[in-house]
Amino acid sequence: MPRIAYVDGRYVPLRQAAIHIEDRGYQFADGVYEVCAVVNGVILDMDAHLDRLDRSLHELRIRQPLERTALRVVMRETLRRNRIRHGIIYIQVTRGVARRDHPFPAASHPVVVMTARSVDFSRIIERAALGVPVITVPDQRWARRDIKSISLLPNVLAKQTAYEKGAYEAWLVDDDGHVTEGSSTNAWIVPTEGVLVTRPLGPDILAGVTRAGLVEVARKVGMRVEERTFTVTEAKKSREAFLSSTTNFAMPVVSVDGEPIGTGKPGSATRALLKGYWQRIMDETGVTASDIPGLAKL
Ligand code: PMP
């Protein structure tokens, strides 16, 4: 079945989907995006993602391309046309097409693009059973990381460095030696039993939708969440560490720069949190533990 993309008002086969070469997203990375997970055909935390999209657009003074109701309809239709039950949907909004010139164009309309694909979440669950290595690299991004901009070059370079070193993710480190977040994930440590630490929201990090969901789950299962900065040294001495994102949920980190975290195996707090997070997904989507291989064993 050919994949279908939504491009500026039309549904087209992905192979033929194209945008104008003077789209400002292409020339200036002048745009924003969202990625939502889909489980059992339900878009997880849809309103939180659309709220963040609105905020990113507002911060960059890009006009709202579609009313929220219309955007929801297009998202659902994109999923339907691609027959996605479990997967992800990608939404991008750029400032639109105009002759190349830095200032905002007087007349252009924002261009919306959406794609969707299936994801086998049991693979993520399998990986979580083993945990992943991360490395640290200097954070070379701009000062407004709270905006989910499509300008991701420093993130791309960091992730590539991680992959070349056999790691799963790169944790980005500010000038003071504190971890900001991962190249495409938020960063967490468990310094002492029952306490989760993650960087406070602000311009230094993206306000992860998963991060917010995990804070909610953590409090429900009786863990304390401290939103504060932490250093690479503190991370390396912690009992556990993990990363979070829409496609990773809570993923145990078992080493940082080759140094084992805790026992070097996924920790019990991370496991409990992941289990609680999947319970929340099951409640939201009606998916059952037997629908996703590995979930019952979590
Ligand atoms: N930080 C960065 C830099 C990211 O790109 C992402 C994923 N888009 C996240 C954090 C995690 O955000 P979310 O949980 O909303 O996917």
PDB file of C-alpha atoms and ligand atoms in Angstrom:
ATOM      1  CA  MET A   1       0.000   0.000   0.000  1.00  0.00           C
ATOM      2  CA  PRO A   2       1.575   3.359  -0.970  1.00  0.00           C
ATOM      3  CA  ARG A   3       2.120   5.801   1.856  1.00  0.00           C
ATOM      4  CA  ILE A   4       0.141   9.012   1.664  1.00  0.00           C
ATOM      5  CA  ALA A   5       1.293  12.457   2.762  1.00  0.00           C
ATOM      6  CA  TYR A   6      -0.720  15.578   3.423  1.00  0.00           C
ATOM      7  CA  VAL A   7       0.912  18.554   1.713  1.00  0.00           C
ATOM      8  CA  ASP A   8      -0.568  22.035   1.925  1.00  0.00           C
ATOM      9  CA  GLY A   9      -4.203  21.040   1.570  1.00  0.00           C
ATOM     10  CA  ARG A  10      -3.900  17.832  -0.468  1.00  0.00           C
ATOM     11  CA  TYR A  11      -3.356  14.135   0.160  1.00  0.00           C
ATOM     12  CA  VAL A  12      -0.727  12.792  -2.228  1.00  0.00           C
ATOM     13  CA  PRO A  13       1.311   9.591  -2.598  1.00  0.00           C
ATOM     14  CA  LEU A  14       4.505  10.061  -0.576  1.00  0.00           C
ATOM     15  CA  ARG A  15       6.695   9.443  -3.635  1.00  0.00           C
ATOM     16  CA  GLN A  16       5.126  12.407  -5.387  1.00  0.00           C
ATOM     17  CA  ALA A  17       4.856  14.630  -2.323  1.00  0.00           C
ATOM     18  CA  ALA A  18       6.918  17.787  -2.783  1.00  0.00           C
ATOM     19  CA  ILE A  19       7.176  21.333  -1.597  1.00  0.00           C
ATOM     20  CA  HIS A  20       8.368  24.433  -3.412  1.00  0.00           C
ATOM     21  CA  ILE A  21      12.151  25.005  -3.336  1.00  0.00           C
ATOM     22  CA  GLU A  22      11.507  28.495  -1.995  1.00  0.00           C
ATOM     23  CA  ASP A  23       9.604  27.168   1.002  1.00  0.00           C
ATOM     24  CA  ARG A  24      11.195  28.973   3.958  1.00  0.00           C
ATOM     25  CA  GLY A  25      11.405  25.697   5.807  1.00  0.00           C
ATOM     26  CA  TYR A  26      13.769  24.444   3.130  1.00  0.00           C
ATOM     27  CA  GLN A  27      15.815  27.618   2.859  1.00  0.00           C
ATOM     28  CA  PHE A  28      15.876  28.954   6.445  1.00  0.00           C
ATOM     29  CA  ALA A  29      14.542  26.094   8.619  1.00  0.00           C
ATOM     30  CA  ASP A  30      11.795  28.642   9.289  1.00  0.00           C
ATOM     31  CA  GLY A  31       9.217  26.300  10.726  1.00  0.00           C
ATOM     32  CA  VAL A  32       8.149  24.055  13.564  1.00  0.00           C
ATOM     33  CA  TYR A  33       7.044  20.463  13.995  1.00  0.00           C
ATOM     34  CA  GLU A  34       5.462  17.852  16.232  1.00  0.00           C
ATOM     35  CA  VAL A  35       5.673  14.074  16.424  1.00  0.00           C
ATOM     36  CA  CYS A  36       2.808  12.205  18.077  1.00  0.00           C
ATOM     37  CA  ALA A  37       2.619   8.525  18.911  1.00  0.00           C
ATOM     38  CA  VAL A  38      -0.403   6.528  17.818  1.00  0.00           C
ATOM     39  CA  VAL A  39      -1.465   3.465  19.775  1.00  0.00           C
ATOM     40  CA  ASN A  40      -4.533   1.464  18.787  1.00  0.00           C
ATOM     41  CA  GLY A  41      -5.417   4.259  16.351  1.00  0.00           C
ATOM     42  CA  VAL A  42      -5.503   6.824  19.183  1.00  0.00           C
ATOM     43  CA  ILE A  43      -3.178   9.836  19.061  1.00  0.00           C
ATOM     44  CA  LEU A  44      -1.528   9.988  22.490  1.00  0.00           C
ATOM     45  CA  ASP A  45      -1.681  13.305  24.353  1.00  0.00           C
ATOM     46  CA  MET A  46      -3.024  14.982  21.207  1.00  0.00           C
ATOM     47  CA  ASP A  47      -4.003  18.218  22.923  1.00  0.00           C
ATOM     48  CA  ALA A  48      -0.652  18.567  24.666  1.00  0.00           C
ATOM     49  CA  HIS A  49       1.083  18.238  21.275  1.00  0.00           C
ATOM     50  CA  LEU A  50      -1.266  20.707  19.615  1.00  0.00           C
ATOM     51  CA  ASP A  51      -0.841  23.156  22.514  1.00  0.00           C
ATOM     52  CA  ARG A  52       2.933  22.951  22.072  1.00  0.00           C
ATOM     53  CA  LEU A  53       2.560  23.414  18.308  1.00  0.00           C
ATOM     54  CA  ASP A  54       0.442  26.541  18.902  1.00  0.00           C
ATOM     55  CA  ARG A  55       3.046  27.853  21.296  1.00  0.00           C
ATOM     56  CA  SER A  56       5.959  27.209  18.912  1.00  0.00           C
ATOM     57  CA  LEU A  57       4.063  28.960  16.100  1.00  0.00           C
ATOM     58  CA  HIS A  58       3.197  31.876  18.355  1.00  0.00           C
ATOM     59  CA  GLU A  59       6.821  32.318  19.505  1.00  0.00           C
ATOM     60  CA  LEU A  60       7.974  32.488  15.871  1.00  0.00           C
ATOM     61  CA  ARG A  61       5.010  34.614  14.765  1.00  0.00           C
ATOM     62  CA  ILE A  62       3.926  32.062  12.168  1.00  0.00           C
ATOM     63  CA  ARG A  63       0.199  32.278  11.509  1.00  0.00           C
ATOM     64  CA  GLN A  64      -2.006  29.416  12.669  1.00  0.00           C
ATOM     65  CA  PRO A  65      -2.400  27.381   9.457  1.00  0.00           C
ATOM     66  CA  LEU A  66      -5.628  25.623  10.422  1.00  0.00           C
ATOM     67  CA  GLU A  67      -8.106  25.745  13.284  1.00  0.00           C
ATOM     68  CA  ARG A  68      -7.500  22.997  15.797  1.00  0.00           C
ATOM     69  CA  THR A  69     -10.620  21.119  14.751  1.00  0.00           C
ATOM     70  CA  ALA A  70      -9.449  21.089  11.135  1.00  0.00           C
ATOM     71  CA  LEU A  71      -5.961  20.030  12.162  1.00  0.00           C
ATOM     72  CA  ARG A  72      -7.401  17.120  14.125  1.00  0.00           C
ATOM     73  CA  VAL A  73      -9.454  16.075  11.101  1.00  0.00           C
ATOM     74  CA  VAL A  74      -6.368  16.133   8.853  1.00  0.00           C
ATOM     75  CA  MET A  75      -4.335  14.168  11.408  1.00  0.00           C
ATOM     76  CA  ARG A  76      -7.007  11.475  11.677  1.00  0.00           C
ATOM     77  CA  GLU A  77      -7.449  11.358   7.900  1.00  0.00           C
ATOM     78  CA  THR A  78      -3.678  10.998   7.376  1.00  0.00           C
ATOM     79  CA  LEU A  79      -3.682   8.071   9.802  1.00  0.00           C
ATOM     80  CA  ARG A  80      -6.730   6.533   8.118  1.00  0.00           C
ATOM     81  CA  ARG A  81      -5.274   6.788   4.619  1.00  0.00           C
ATOM     82  CA  ASN A  82      -2.039   5.169   5.822  1.00  0.00           C
ATOM     83  CA  ARG A  83      -3.925   2.543   7.836  1.00  0.00           C
ATOM     84  CA  ILE A  84      -1.917   3.230  10.968  1.00  0.00           C
ATOM     85  CA  ARG A  85      -2.865   1.346  14.100  1.00  0.00           C
ATOM     86  CA  HIS A  86       0.403   1.709  16.004  1.00  0.00           C
ATOM     87  CA  GLY A  87       2.853   4.324  14.782  1.00  0.00           C
ATOM     88  CA  ILE A  88       3.717   7.983  14.612  1.00  0.00           C
ATOM     89  CA  ILE A  89       2.413  11.059  12.858  1.00  0.00           C
ATOM     90  CA  TYR A  90       4.729  13.922  11.886  1.00  0.00           C
ATOM     91  CA  ILE A  91       3.345  17.444  11.503  1.00  0.00           C
ATOM     92  CA  GLN A  92       5.398  20.296  10.112  1.00  0.00           C
ATOM     93  CA  VAL A  93       4.386  23.905   9.640  1.00  0.00           C
ATOM     94  CA  THR A  94       6.639  26.366   7.836  1.00  0.00           C
ATOM     95  CA  ARG A  95       6.217  30.088   7.234  1.00  0.00           C
ATOM     96  CA  GLY A  96       5.519  29.278   3.613  1.00  0.00           C
ATOM     97  CA  VAL A  97       6.835  30.069   0.159  1.00  0.00           C
ATOM     98  CA  ALA A  98       8.383  33.420  -0.741  1.00  0.00           C
ATOM     99  CA  ARG A  99      11.310  34.848  -2.703  1.00  0.00           C
ATOM    100  CA  ARG A 100      14.427  34.195  -0.648  1.00  0.00           C
ATOM    101  CA  ASP A 101      14.934  37.100   1.723  1.00  0.00           C
ATOM    102  CA  HIS A 102      15.489  36.991   5.486  1.00  0.00           C
ATOM    103  CA  PRO A 103      12.623  39.181   6.799  1.00  0.00           C
ATOM    104  CA  PHE A 104       9.162  37.682   7.134  1.00  0.00           C
ATOM    105  CA  PRO A 105       7.414  37.832   3.756  1.00  0.00           C
ATOM    106  CA  ALA A 106       4.437  40.184   3.504  1.00  0.00           C
ATOM    107  CA  ALA A 107       2.308  37.658   1.655  1.00  0.00           C
ATOM    108  CA  SER A 108       2.781  33.964   2.266  1.00  0.00           C
ATOM    109  CA  HIS A 109       0.641  31.333   3.889  1.00  0.00           C
ATOM    110  CA  PRO A 110       1.950  28.749   6.330  1.00  0.00           C
ATOM    111  CA  VAL A 111       2.502  25.350   4.722  1.00  0.00           C
ATOM    112  CA  VAL A 112       1.432  22.221   6.592  1.00  0.00           C
ATOM    113  CA  VAL A 113       2.928  18.821   5.836  1.00  0.00           C
ATOM    114  CA  MET A 114       1.990  15.560   7.550  1.00  0.00           C
ATOM    115  CA  THR A 115       3.326  12.041   7.207  1.00  0.00           C
ATOM    116  CA  ALA A 116       2.578   8.907   9.191  1.00  0.00           C
ATOM    117  CA  ARG A 117       4.143   5.508   9.527  1.00  0.00           C
ATOM    118  CA  SER A 118       3.714   2.332  11.506  1.00  0.00           C
ATOM    119  CA  VAL A 119       6.000   1.597  14.436  1.00  0.00           C
ATOM    120  CA  ASP A 120       6.432  -1.735  16.164  1.00  0.00           C
ATOM    121  CA  PHE A 121       6.424  -0.605  19.781  1.00  0.00           C
ATOM    122  CA  SER A 122       7.365  -4.084  20.948  1.00  0.00           C
ATOM    123  CA  ARG A 123      10.878  -3.310  19.637  1.00  0.00           C
ATOM    124  CA  ILE A 124      11.081  -0.323  21.958  1.00  0.00           C
ATOM    125  CA  ILE A 125       9.905  -2.470  24.853  1.00  0.00           C
ATOM    126  CA  GLU A 126      12.520  -5.104  23.986  1.00  0.00           C
ATOM    127  CA  ARG A 127      15.210  -2.455  23.930  1.00  0.00           C
ATOM    128  CA  ALA A 128      14.027  -1.080  27.275  1.00  0.00           C
ATOM    129  CA  ALA A 129      14.634  -4.517  28.789  1.00  0.00           C
ATOM    130  CA  LEU A 130      18.340  -4.124  27.977  1.00  0.00           C
ATOM    131  CA  GLY A 131      18.758  -0.373  28.355  1.00  0.00           C
ATOM    132  CA  VAL A 132      20.880   1.874  26.168  1.00  0.00           C
ATOM    133  CA  PRO A 133      24.274   3.585  26.290  1.00  0.00           C
ATOM    134  CA  VAL A 134      24.555   7.363  25.995  1.00  0.00           C
ATOM    135  CA  ILE A 135      27.522   9.640  25.468  1.00  0.00           C
ATOM    136  CA  THR A 136      27.887  13.303  26.353  1.00  0.00           C
ATOM    137  CA  VAL A 137      28.719  16.132  23.939  1.00  0.00           C
ATOM    138  CA  PRO A 138      28.724  19.939  24.276  1.00  0.00           C
ATOM    139  CA  ASP A 139      25.320  21.532  23.702  1.00  0.00           C
ATOM    140  CA  GLN A 140      25.816  23.691  20.618  1.00  0.00           C
ATOM    141  CA  ARG A 141      22.202  24.738  20.064  1.00  0.00           C
ATOM    142  CA  TRP A 142      20.553  28.162  20.121  1.00  0.00           C
ATOM    143  CA  ALA A 143      19.069  29.813  23.212  1.00  0.00           C
ATOM    144  CA  ARG A 144      15.395  28.959  22.483  1.00  0.00           C
ATOM    145  CA  ARG A 145      15.267  25.198  22.734  1.00  0.00           C
ATOM    146  CA  ASP A 146      11.732  25.451  24.123  1.00  0.00           C
ATOM    147  CA  ILE A 147      10.566  26.146  20.554  1.00  0.00           C
ATOM    148  CA  LYS A 148      10.169  22.914  18.588  1.00  0.00           C
ATOM    149  CA  SER A 149      11.951  24.325  15.551  1.00  0.00           C
ATOM    150  CA  ILE A 150      12.820  22.233  12.501  1.00  0.00           C
ATOM    151  CA  SER A 151      16.319  23.728  12.719  1.00  0.00           C
ATOM    152  CA  LEU A 152      17.951  20.593  14.122  1.00  0.00           C
ATOM    153  CA  LEU A 153      21.492  20.598  12.782  1.00  0.00           C
ATOM    154  CA  PRO A 154      23.284  20.537  16.177  1.00  0.00           C
ATOM    155  CA  ASN A 155      20.886  17.753  17.260  1.00  0.00           C
ATOM    156  CA  VAL A 156      21.630  15.808  14.070  1.00  0.00           C
ATOM    157  CA  LEU A 157      25.394  16.151  14.589  1.00  0.00           C
ATOM    158  CA  ALA A 158      25.127  15.066  18.228  1.00  0.00           C
ATOM    159  CA  LYS A 159      23.043  12.009  17.342  1.00  0.00           C
ATOM    160  CA  GLN A 160      25.452  11.082  14.564  1.00  0.00           C
ATOM    161  CA  THR A 161      28.377  11.284  17.004  1.00  0.00           C
ATOM    162  CA  ALA A 162      26.447   9.016  19.380  1.00  0.00           C
ATOM    163  CA  TYR A 163      25.790   6.461  16.640  1.00  0.00           C
ATOM    164  CA  GLU A 164      29.402   6.518  15.476  1.00  0.00           C
ATOM    165  CA  LYS A 165      30.457   5.758  19.057  1.00  0.00           C
ATOM    166  CA  GLY A 166      27.972   2.918  19.355  1.00  0.00           C
ATOM    167  CA  ALA A 167      25.664   4.875  21.650  1.00  0.00           C
ATOM    168  CA  TYR A 168      21.921   5.306  21.369  1.00  0.00           C
ATOM    169  CA  GLU A 169      21.718   8.958  22.337  1.00  0.00           C
ATOM    170  CA  ALA A 170      23.915  11.971  23.045  1.00  0.00           C
ATOM    171  CA  TRP A 171      23.282  13.947  26.198  1.00  0.00           C
ATOM    172  CA  LEU A 172      23.995  17.618  25.601  1.00  0.00           C
ATOM    173  CA  VAL A 173      26.033  19.434  28.212  1.00  0.00           C
ATOM    174  CA  ASP A 174      25.969  23.187  28.887  1.00  0.00           C
ATOM    175  CA  ASP A 175      29.006  25.342  29.681  1.00  0.00           C
ATOM    176  CA  ASP A 176      28.650  24.605  33.420  1.00  0.00           C
ATOM    177  CA  GLY A 177      28.811  20.844  32.980  1.00  0.00           C
ATOM    178  CA  HIS A 178      25.057  20.358  33.445  1.00  0.00           C
ATOM    179  CA  VAL A 179      23.060  18.081  31.179  1.00  0.00           C
ATOM    180  CA  THR A 180      20.369  19.981  29.299  1.00  0.00           C
ATOM    181  CA  GLU A 181      18.660  17.085  27.468  1.00  0.00           C
ATOM    182  CA  GLY A 182      19.324  14.532  24.746  1.00  0.00           C
ATOM    183  CA  SER A 183      19.532  15.289  21.032  1.00  0.00           C
ATOM    184  CA  SER A 184      15.905  14.180  20.678  1.00  0.00           C
ATOM    185  CA  THR A 185      14.919  13.154  24.202  1.00  0.00           C
ATOM    186  CA  ASN A 186      14.693  14.539  27.735  1.00  0.00           C
ATOM    187  CA  ALA A 187      17.257  13.350  30.296  1.00  0.00           C
ATOM    188  CA  TRP A 188      16.545  11.989  33.774  1.00  0.00           C
ATOM    189  CA  ILE A 189      18.525  10.541  36.676  1.00  0.00           C
ATOM    190  CA  VAL A 190      17.577   8.698  39.841  1.00  0.00           C
ATOM    191  CA  PRO A 191      20.243   9.843  42.339  1.00  0.00           C
ATOM    192  CA  THR A 192      18.594   8.219  45.366  1.00  0.00           C
ATOM    193  CA  GLU A 193      15.764   5.771  45.801  1.00  0.00           C
ATOM    194  CA  GLY A 194      12.318   7.134  44.951  1.00  0.00           C
ATOM    195  CA  VAL A 195      13.636  10.452  43.584  1.00  0.00           C
ATOM    196  CA  LEU A 196      13.621  11.417  39.918  1.00  0.00           C
ATOM    197  CA  VAL A 197      15.592  14.416  38.715  1.00  0.00           C
ATOM    198  CA  THR A 198      15.123  16.206  35.419  1.00  0.00           C
ATOM    199  CA  ARG A 199      16.015  19.693  34.249  1.00  0.00           C
ATOM    200  CA  PRO A 200      13.372  22.377  34.906  1.00  0.00           C
ATOM    201  CA  LEU A 201      11.375  23.720  31.986  1.00  0.00           C
ATOM    202  CA  GLY A 202      12.680  26.898  30.399  1.00  0.00           C
ATOM    203  CA  PRO A 203      14.492  28.043  27.270  1.00  0.00           C
ATOM    204  CA  ASP A 204      17.262  25.424  27.742  1.00  0.00           C
ATOM    205  CA  ILE A 205      15.137  22.387  26.912  1.00  0.00           C
ATOM    206  CA  LEU A 206      12.104  21.262  25.003  1.00  0.00           C
ATOM    207  CA  ALA A 207       9.057  20.736  27.206  1.00  0.00           C
ATOM    208  CA  GLY A 208       8.634  17.068  26.378  1.00  0.00           C
ATOM    209  CA  VAL A 209       5.087  15.801  26.294  1.00  0.00           C
ATOM    210  CA  THR A 210       6.399  12.451  27.561  1.00  0.00           C
ATOM    211  CA  ARG A 211       8.283  14.272  30.319  1.00  0.00           C
ATOM    212  CA  ALA A 212       4.980  15.784  31.492  1.00  0.00           C
ATOM    213  CA  GLY A 213       3.249  12.384  31.331  1.00  0.00           C
ATOM    214  CA  LEU A 214       6.043  10.770  33.318  1.00  0.00           C
ATOM    215  CA  VAL A 215       5.897  13.463  36.006  1.00  0.00           C
ATOM    216  CA  GLU A 216       2.198  12.655  36.362  1.00  0.00           C
ATOM    217  CA  VAL A 217       2.823   8.884  36.519  1.00  0.00           C
ATOM    218  CA  ALA A 218       5.750   9.262  38.946  1.00  0.00           C
ATOM    219  CA  ARG A 219       3.629  11.215  41.429  1.00  0.00           C
ATOM    220  CA  LYS A 220       0.858   8.655  41.113  1.00  0.00           C
ATOM    221  CA  VAL A 221       3.177   5.777  41.984  1.00  0.00           C
ATOM    222  CA  GLY A 222       4.677   7.698  44.914  1.00  0.00           C
ATOM    223  CA  MET A 223       8.005   8.849  43.470  1.00  0.00           C
ATOM    224  CA  ARG A 224       9.244  12.363  44.080  1.00  0.00           C
ATOM    225  CA  VAL A 225      10.172  14.487  41.060  1.00  0.00           C
ATOM    226  CA  GLU A 226      12.829  17.163  41.534  1.00  0.00           C
ATOM    227  CA  GLU A 227      13.027  19.578  38.644  1.00  0.00           C
ATOM    228  CA  ARG A 228      16.593  20.827  38.904  1.00  0.00           C
ATOM    229  CA  THR A 229      19.799  20.791  36.922  1.00  0.00           C
ATOM    230  CA  PHE A 230      22.290  17.942  37.306  1.00  0.00           C
ATOM    231  CA  THR A 231      25.889  17.493  36.209  1.00  0.00           C
ATOM    232  CA  VAL A 232      27.423  14.706  34.160  1.00  0.00           C
ATOM    233  CA  THR A 233      29.332  13.705  37.311  1.00  0.00           C
ATOM    234  CA  GLU A 234      26.096  13.364  39.289  1.00  0.00           C
ATOM    235  CA  ALA A 235      24.544  11.359  36.463  1.00  0.00           C
ATOM    236  CA  LYS A 236      27.478   8.941  36.471  1.00  0.00           C
ATOM    237  CA  LYS A 237      27.116   8.409  40.230  1.00  0.00           C
ATOM    238  CA  SER A 238      23.348   7.874  40.082  1.00  0.00           C
ATOM    239  CA  ARG A 239      21.533   4.618  40.814  1.00  0.00           C
ATOM    240  CA  GLU A 240      19.639   4.862  37.533  1.00  0.00           C
ATOM    241  CA  ALA A 241      19.205   7.094  34.536  1.00  0.00           C
ATOM    242  CA  PHE A 242      16.760   7.172  31.656  1.00  0.00           C
ATOM    243  CA  LEU A 243      15.643   9.218  28.699  1.00  0.00           C
ATOM    244  CA  SER A 244      12.163  10.062  27.495  1.00  0.00           C
ATOM    245  CA  SER A 245      10.403  10.940  24.268  1.00  0.00           C
ATOM    246  CA  THR A 246       7.280  10.220  22.275  1.00  0.00           C
ATOM    247  CA  THR A 247       8.890   7.244  20.539  1.00  0.00           C
ATOM    248  CA  ASN A 248      11.046   5.997  23.446  1.00  0.00           C
ATOM    249  CA  PHE A 249       8.590   6.428  26.326  1.00  0.00           C
ATOM    250  CA  ALA A 250      10.958   5.919  29.321  1.00  0.00           C
ATOM    251  CA  MET A 251      14.130   4.229  28.107  1.00  0.00           C
ATOM    252  CA  PRO A 252      16.683   3.031  30.706  1.00  0.00           C
ATOM    253  CA  VAL A 253      20.206   4.415  30.274  1.00  0.00           C
ATOM    254  CA  VAL A 254      22.773   1.844  31.405  1.00  0.00           C
ATOM    255  CA  SER A 255      25.985   3.738  30.726  1.00  0.00           C
ATOM    256  CA  VAL A 256      27.176   7.305  30.221  1.00  0.00           C
ATOM    257  CA  ASP A 257      30.439   7.774  28.285  1.00  0.00           C
ATOM    258  CA  GLY A 258      31.128   4.073  28.795  1.00  0.00           C
ATOM    259  CA  GLU A 259      30.761   4.260  32.600  1.00  0.00           C
ATOM    260  CA  PRO A 260      28.026   1.958  33.929  1.00  0.00           C
ATOM    261  CA  ILE A 261      25.090   3.577  35.735  1.00  0.00           C
ATOM    262  CA  GLY A 262      24.234   1.733  38.952  1.00  0.00           C
ATOM    263  CA  THR A 263      24.466  -1.972  38.261  1.00  0.00           C
ATOM    264  CA  GLY A 264      24.799  -1.356  34.524  1.00  0.00           C
ATOM    265  CA  LYS A 265      21.313  -2.808  34.032  1.00  0.00           C
ATOM    266  CA  PRO A 266      17.902  -1.103  33.795  1.00  0.00           C
ATOM    267  CA  GLY A 267      16.829  -0.038  37.264  1.00  0.00           C
ATOM    268  CA  SER A 268      13.661  -0.805  39.178  1.00  0.00           C
ATOM    269  CA  ALA A 269      12.425   2.806  39.363  1.00  0.00           C
ATOM    270  CA  THR A 270      12.672   3.226  35.592  1.00  0.00           C
ATOM    271  CA  ARG A 271      10.928  -0.078  35.076  1.00  0.00           C
ATOM    272  CA  ALA A 272       8.089   0.881  37.457  1.00  0.00           C
ATOM    273  CA  LEU A 273       7.746   4.215  35.719  1.00  0.00           C
ATOM    274  CA  LEU A 274       7.618   2.629  32.266  1.00  0.00           C
ATOM    275  CA  LYS A 275       5.022   0.188  33.481  1.00  0.00           C
ATOM    276  CA  GLY A 276       2.931   3.035  34.897  1.00  0.00           C
ATOM    277  CA  TYR A 277       3.328   4.960  31.661  1.00  0.00           C
ATOM    278  CA  TRP A 278       2.068   2.024  29.605  1.00  0.00           C
ATOM    279  CA  GLN A 279      -0.856   1.659  32.009  1.00  0.00           C
ATOM    280  CA  ARG A 280      -1.708   5.276  31.247  1.00  0.00           C
ATOM    281  CA  ILE A 281      -1.499   4.500  27.498  1.00  0.00           C
ATOM    282  CA  MET A 282      -3.727   1.447  27.954  1.00  0.00           C
ATOM    283  CA  ASP A 283      -6.274   3.572  29.805  1.00  0.00           C
ATOM    284  CA  GLU A 284      -6.180   6.235  27.074  1.00  0.00           C
ATOM    285  CA  THR A 285      -6.307   3.922  24.056  1.00  0.00           C
ATOM    286  CA  GLY A 286      -8.017   0.722  25.133  1.00  0.00           C
ATOM    287  CA  VAL A 287      -4.982  -1.282  23.984  1.00  0.00           C
ATOM    288  CA  THR A 288      -4.382  -4.374  26.107  1.00  0.00           C
ATOM    289  CA  ALA A 289      -1.135  -5.920  27.276  1.00  0.00           C
ATOM    290  CA  SER A 290      -1.646  -8.848  24.899  1.00  0.00           C
ATOM    291  CA  ASP A 291      -1.880  -6.492  21.858  1.00  0.00           C
ATOM    292  CA  ILE A 292       1.781  -5.470  22.097  1.00  0.00           C
ATOM    293  CA  PRO A 293       4.352  -8.265  22.465  1.00  0.00           C
ATOM    294  CA  GLY A 294       6.528  -7.799  25.532  1.00  0.00           C
ATOM    295  CA  LEU A 295       4.145  -5.451  27.294  1.00  0.00           C
ATOM    296  CA  ALA A 296       2.746  -8.107  29.616  1.00  0.00           C
ATOM    297  CA  LYS A 297       6.274  -8.894  30.843  1.00  0.00           C
ATOM    298  CA  LEU A 298       7.158  -5.315  31.723  1.00  0.00           C
TER     299      LEU A 298
HETATM  300  N1  PMP B   1      14.012  17.152  23.576  1.00  0.00           N
HETATM  301  C1  PMP B   1      14.225  17.263  22.258  1.00  0.00           C
HETATM  302  C2  PMP B   1      15.354  18.090  21.766  1.00  0.00           C
HETATM  303  C3  PMP B   1      13.398  16.571  21.346  1.00  0.00           C
HETATM  304  O1  PMP B   1      13.604  16.673  20.029  1.00  0.00           O
HETATM  305  C4  PMP B   1      12.358  15.746  21.852  1.00  0.00           C
HETATM  306  C5  PMP B   1      11.482  14.945  20.939  1.00  0.00           C
HETATM  307  N2  PMP B   1      10.853  15.702  20.002  1.00  0.00           N
HETATM  308  C6  PMP B   1      12.180  15.671  23.238  1.00  0.00           C
HETATM  309  C7  PMP B   1      13.021  16.394  24.062  1.00  0.00           C
HETATM  310  C8  PMP B   1      11.081  14.839  23.834  1.00  0.00           C
HETATM  311  O2  PMP B   1       9.831  15.429  23.608  1.00  0.00           O
HETATM  312  P1  PMP B   1       8.511  14.549  23.515  1.00  0.00           P
HETATM  313  O3  PMP B   1       8.414  13.776  24.781  1.00  0.00           O
HETATM  314  O4  PMP B   1       7.416  15.562  23.392  1.00  0.00           O
HETATM  315  O5  PMP B   1       8.647  13.682  22.311  1.00  0.00           O
END
